[in-house]
Tab-separated table of C-alpha atoms in Angstrom:
chain	number	residue	atom	x	y	z
A	1	MET	CA	-41.821	-37.260	75.668
A	2	LYS	CA	-38.574	-35.850	74.286
A	3	LEU	CA	-37.876	-33.121	71.760
A	4	LEU	CA	-34.982	-33.755	69.377
A	5	ILE	CA	-33.760	-30.967	67.079
A	6	ALA	CA	-31.101	-31.768	64.472
A	7	ILE	CA	-29.367	-29.232	62.238
A	8	PHE	CA	-27.514	-30.303	59.104
A	9	GLU	CA	-25.488	-27.166	58.619
A	10	GLY	CA	-24.925	-26.096	55.031
A	11	ALA	CA	-27.399	-28.526	53.459
A	12	ASP	CA	-28.553	-27.024	50.160
A	13	PHE	CA	-32.214	-27.595	49.321
A	14	ASP	CA	-31.646	-27.917	45.578
A	15	VAL	CA	-28.682	-30.253	46.022
A	16	LEU	CA	-30.650	-32.361	48.502
A	17	ASN	CA	-33.542	-32.658	46.042
A	18	ASP	CA	-31.128	-33.635	43.281
A	19	PHE	CA	-29.600	-36.369	45.444
A	20	ILE	CA	-33.049	-37.619	46.500
A	21	LEU	CA	-34.115	-37.899	42.858
A	22	ASN	CA	-30.909	-39.413	41.517
A	23	SER	CA	-29.505	-41.533	44.313
A	24	ASN	CA	-30.452	-43.301	47.506
A	25	LEU	CA	-31.079	-41.048	50.505
A	26	PRO	CA	-34.012	-42.967	51.977
A	27	ASN	CA	-34.431	-41.011	55.195
A	28	PHE	CA	-34.376	-37.538	53.668
A	29	LYS	CA	-36.698	-38.899	50.976
A	30	SER	CA	-39.174	-40.257	53.516
A	31	LEU	CA	-39.346	-36.899	55.287
A	32	HIS	CA	-39.730	-35.130	51.972
A	33	ASP	CA	-42.529	-37.473	50.886
A	34	ILE	CA	-44.408	-36.987	54.162
A	35	TYR	CA	-43.837	-33.299	54.865
A	36	ARG	CA	-43.015	-31.918	51.391
A	37	LEU	CA	-39.849	-30.214	52.573
A	38	LYS	CA	-39.365	-26.715	51.261
A	39	CYS	CA	-37.078	-23.759	51.777
A	40	ASP	CA	-38.540	-20.272	51.409
A	41	CYS	CA	-35.717	-18.280	52.972
A	42	ILE	CA	-32.076	-19.033	53.658
A	43	PRO	CA	-30.816	-16.908	56.578
A	44	TYR	CA	-27.135	-16.521	57.292
A	45	GLU	CA	-26.254	-19.086	59.915
A	46	ALA	CA	-25.568	-16.933	62.987
A	47	ALA	CA	-28.572	-14.688	62.325
A	48	GLY	CA	-30.867	-17.628	61.631
A	49	LEU	CA	-29.822	-19.651	64.661
A	50	MET	CA	-30.108	-16.652	66.962
A	51	SER	CA	-33.687	-16.152	65.776
A	52	ALA	CA	-34.497	-19.870	65.921
A	53	PHE	CA	-33.282	-20.322	69.487
A	54	THR	CA	-34.601	-17.066	70.919
A	55	GLY	CA	-37.740	-16.292	68.908
A	56	ILE	CA	-36.351	-12.800	68.298
A	57	PRO	CA	-36.390	-11.490	64.693
A	58	GLU	CA	-33.024	-10.546	63.191
A	59	ARG	CA	-34.026	-6.893	62.969
A	60	ASN	CA	-34.371	-6.900	66.761
A	61	HIS	CA	-31.478	-9.060	67.925
A	62	GLY	CA	-29.000	-7.314	65.613
A	63	ILE	CA	-26.719	-10.297	64.979
A	64	SER	CA	-26.009	-10.693	61.285
A	65	SER	CA	-22.808	-12.781	61.316
A	66	TYR	CA	-20.278	-14.479	63.566
A	67	TRP	CA	-18.480	-11.154	63.902
A	68	LYS	CA	-19.530	-8.016	65.727
A	69	SER	CA	-19.954	-5.271	63.166
A	70	GLN	CA	-19.505	-2.529	65.721
A	71	ASN	CA	-17.383	-2.682	68.818
A	72	TYR	CA	-15.404	-0.276	70.942
A	73	PHE	CA	-11.996	-0.797	69.307
A	74	TYR	CA	-13.263	-1.359	65.737
A	75	THR	CA	-11.317	-4.603	65.518
A	76	PRO	CA	-12.675	-8.049	64.530
A	77	GLU	CA	-14.378	-9.676	67.485
A	78	LEU	CA	-16.499	-12.819	67.645
A	79	TRP	CA	-19.874	-12.984	69.321
A	80	ASN	CA	-19.623	-15.443	72.193
A	81	SER	CA	-21.898	-17.036	74.741
A	82	SER	CA	-21.715	-14.150	77.207
A	83	ASP	CA	-23.308	-11.910	74.551
A	84	VAL	CA	-26.279	-14.139	73.738
A	85	LYS	CA	-26.889	-16.749	76.436
A	86	ASP	CA	-29.517	-14.784	78.372
A	87	SER	CA	-31.806	-14.808	75.329
A	88	MET	CA	-31.525	-18.515	74.497
A	89	ILE	CA	-34.672	-20.542	75.025
A	90	TRP	CA	-32.979	-23.149	77.220
A	91	ASN	CA	-31.997	-20.419	79.707
A	92	GLN	CA	-35.522	-19.077	80.219
A	93	PRO	CA	-37.216	-19.541	83.625
A	94	TYR	CA	-39.952	-21.745	82.167
A	95	MET	CA	-37.264	-24.212	81.014
A	96	LYS	CA	-35.643	-24.642	84.428
A	97	ASN	CA	-36.967	-28.190	84.885
A	98	ILE	CA	-36.216	-29.301	81.319
A	99	LYS	CA	-33.032	-31.363	81.140
A	100	THR	CA	-31.221	-30.178	78.041
A	101	VAL	CA	-28.327	-31.450	75.920
A	102	LEU	CA	-26.684	-28.965	73.536
A	103	ILE	CA	-24.122	-30.272	71.046
A	104	ASN	CA	-22.117	-27.976	68.758
A	105	LEU	CA	-24.478	-24.984	68.722
A	106	TRP	CA	-23.326	-21.507	67.802
A	107	GLY	CA	-23.311	-19.154	70.784
A	108	THR	CA	-22.411	-21.768	73.404
A	109	HIS	CA	-18.694	-21.056	73.785
A	110	PRO	CA	-17.281	-20.423	76.330
A	111	VAL	CA	-19.453	-23.003	78.060
A	112	TYR	CA	-21.634	-22.085	81.018
A	113	PRO	CA	-23.896	-23.962	83.459
A	114	VAL	CA	-27.121	-25.433	82.057
A	115	ASN	CA	-29.617	-27.933	83.394
A	116	GLY	CA	-28.003	-30.793	81.537
A	117	TYR	CA	-24.953	-31.035	79.314
A	118	MET	CA	-23.193	-28.877	76.761
A	119	ILE	CA	-20.562	-29.547	74.099
A	120	SER	CA	-19.817	-26.119	72.706
A	121	TYR	CA	-19.336	-24.741	69.208
A	122	SER	CA	-15.861	-23.316	69.623
A	123	MET	CA	-14.349	-21.078	66.957
A	124	GLU	CA	-10.872	-21.697	68.323
A	125	LYS	CA	-8.970	-24.681	69.646
A	126	SER	CA	-9.902	-25.416	73.243
A	127	LEU	CA	-10.024	-28.293	75.705
A	128	ARG	CA	-12.644	-26.461	77.771
A	129	TYR	CA	-15.611	-27.124	75.572
A	130	THR	CA	-17.901	-29.178	77.824
A	131	TYR	CA	-20.240	-28.501	80.701
A	132	PRO	CA	-19.845	-29.847	83.233
A	133	PRO	CA	-16.053	-29.704	82.846
A	134	GLU	CA	-15.623	-33.390	83.684
A	135	LEU	CA	-17.929	-34.338	80.804
A	136	CYS	CA	-14.966	-34.312	78.406
A	137	LYS	CA	-13.230	-37.016	80.455
A	138	GLU	CA	-16.500	-38.949	80.864
A	139	LEU	CA	-16.976	-39.081	77.098
A	140	LEU	CA	-13.367	-40.141	76.536
A	141	MET	CA	-13.849	-42.985	79.008
A	142	LYS	CA	-16.773	-44.119	76.832
A	143	ASN	CA	-14.553	-43.882	73.720
A	144	ILE	CA	-16.492	-40.833	72.513
A	145	ASN	CA	-13.827	-38.301	71.630
A	146	CYS	CA	-16.224	-35.484	70.744
A	147	VAL	CA	-13.702	-33.067	69.264
A	148	GLN	CA	-14.272	-29.629	67.766
A	149	ASP	CA	-14.296	-28.682	64.072
A	150	THR	CA	-11.122	-26.694	64.692
A	151	CYS	CA	-9.265	-29.993	65.086
A	152	VAL	CA	-9.582	-30.549	61.324
A	153	LEU	CA	-8.767	-27.466	59.279
A	154	TYR	CA	-8.464	-27.273	55.518
A	155	ASN	CA	-4.935	-27.318	54.192
A	156	GLU	CA	-4.170	-27.422	50.479
A	157	ASN	CA	-1.271	-29.763	51.234
A	158	VAL	CA	-3.575	-32.354	52.817
A	159	LEU	CA	-5.187	-34.879	50.493
A	160	LYS	CA	-8.842	-34.220	49.731
A	161	LYS	CA	-9.865	-37.713	50.855
A	162	GLU	CA	-8.058	-37.362	54.174
A	163	PHE	CA	-9.638	-33.966	54.920
A	164	CYS	CA	-13.165	-35.095	54.004
A	165	ASN	CA	-12.866	-38.370	55.918
A	166	ASN	CA	-11.764	-36.518	59.048
A	167	VAL	CA	-14.586	-33.971	58.722
A	168	ARG	CA	-17.148	-36.759	58.439
A	169	LYS	CA	-15.520	-38.556	61.370
A	170	ILE	CA	-16.167	-35.548	63.619
A	171	ASP	CA	-19.882	-35.746	62.790
A	172	ARG	CA	-19.870	-39.457	63.609
A	173	LEU	CA	-18.313	-38.684	66.992
A	174	ARG	CA	-21.012	-36.061	67.593
A	175	HIS	CA	-23.621	-38.622	66.729
A	176	ALA	CA	-22.090	-41.059	69.203
A	177	ALA	CA	-22.573	-38.362	71.844
A	178	VAL	CA	-26.227	-38.025	70.814
A	179	SER	CA	-26.693	-41.777	71.290
A	180	TYR	CA	-25.004	-41.531	74.687
A	181	PHE	CA	-27.230	-38.703	75.964
A	182	ILE	CA	-30.587	-39.571	74.410
A	183	ASP	CA	-31.769	-41.619	77.396
A	184	ASN	CA	-31.020	-38.841	79.843
A	185	CYS	CA	-32.620	-35.642	78.564
A	186	ASP	CA	-35.895	-33.932	77.727
A	187	LEU	CA	-34.525	-31.699	74.967
A	188	LEU	CA	-31.557	-32.443	72.719
A	189	ILE	CA	-30.277	-30.070	70.041
A	190	VAL	CA	-27.366	-31.076	67.815
A	191	ASN	CA	-25.630	-29.457	64.864
A	192	TYR	CA	-23.876	-31.633	62.268
A	193	THR	CA	-21.378	-29.703	60.130
A	194	SER	CA	-19.796	-32.095	57.605
A	195	ILE	CA	-21.986	-30.986	54.672
A	196	ASP	CA	-21.149	-27.348	55.267
A	197	ARG	CA	-17.433	-27.869	55.705
A	198	ILE	CA	-17.029	-30.030	52.607
A	199	SER	CA	-19.239	-27.675	50.556
A	200	HIS	CA	-16.864	-24.797	51.240
A	201	PHE	CA	-14.038	-26.477	49.377
A	202	TYR	CA	-15.528	-29.086	47.053
A	203	PHE	CA	-18.952	-27.844	45.938
A	204	ASN	CA	-17.728	-27.502	42.350
A	205	GLU	CA	-16.872	-31.194	42.381
A	206	TYR	CA	-20.573	-31.935	42.919
A	207	LEU	CA	-21.427	-29.815	39.864
A	208	ASN	CA	-19.121	-31.983	37.755
A	209	ILE	CA	-19.575	-35.526	39.074
A	210	GLY	CA	-22.679	-35.468	41.302
A	211	ILE	CA	-23.091	-38.586	43.417
A	212	MET	CA	-19.442	-39.534	42.903
A	213	SER	CA	-18.359	-36.443	44.824
A	214	GLU	CA	-17.087	-36.106	48.381
A	215	LEU	CA	-20.062	-33.830	49.008
A	216	TYR	CA	-22.478	-36.648	48.228
A	217	SER	CA	-20.671	-38.825	50.767
A	218	ALA	CA	-21.398	-36.156	53.398
A	219	TYR	CA	-25.104	-36.097	52.486
A	220	GLU	CA	-25.142	-39.900	52.493
A	221	GLN	CA	-23.657	-40.051	55.992
A	222	CYS	CA	-26.099	-37.419	57.242
A	223	ASP	CA	-28.944	-39.454	55.760
A	224	SER	CA	-27.783	-42.431	57.817
A	225	ILE	CA	-27.606	-40.207	60.906
A	226	LEU	CA	-31.100	-38.933	60.158
A	227	GLY	CA	-32.311	-42.536	60.050
A	228	ASP	CA	-30.967	-43.082	63.569
A	229	LEU	CA	-32.624	-39.874	64.771
A	230	ILE	CA	-35.965	-40.936	63.308
A	231	ALA	CA	-35.578	-44.272	65.100
A	232	PHE	CA	-34.911	-42.413	68.356
A	233	THR	CA	-38.109	-40.389	67.962
A	234	GLU	CA	-40.108	-43.576	67.406
A	235	GLN	CA	-38.473	-45.333	70.345
A	236	TYR	CA	-39.167	-42.469	72.760
A	237	ASN	CA	-42.448	-41.251	71.250
A	238	SER	CA	-40.680	-37.962	70.572
A	239	ASP	CA	-40.912	-35.054	68.168
């Protein structure tokens, strides 16, 4: 039995419903038809993920954004793994025999030892984003260049198509890593970010042209990824 947790960062419930009704997203649609997907509350990402992966309510863990609101020098400072790792579920004593794969999760950079593998969510450019350290080379040898989001940054001088294609490519590389690890873990958690990153810059395009937009292409790719993940759960009798 395996547990597979996938996050499609930035997916908007209303937009997803619109695409399900007016286009072809068969895998999101099948989940919606079976489980009647709903969204009652939309937490800010860092706060929501901290609660999801620790079980601690936001009012108790005190993390409301990527940035520390109070620190000694009153200068902008990012939360990093040393601030939060002790609370994460995969670091609890009862998880010590659970082989875990963590791919692109907030609060995992800088990387640290886990019982398994880690590809961190780095907020800055780094070549030290895997645990164990040699994992980066191992993935490259398998033609899985699992790069960070910081390798593709928005630039108004870069063509929209080029930016969006590269953002979606990073998610495909992440998904290749999922396929590589799925045989060798008990718990796998992965965060796909293409929807979020394209939404930041081209959400208005969706409002004007709907399924012809670059944003729809991100949802469409994530639907395909979701189909693979569903297949994995059926193959391994997983949740």
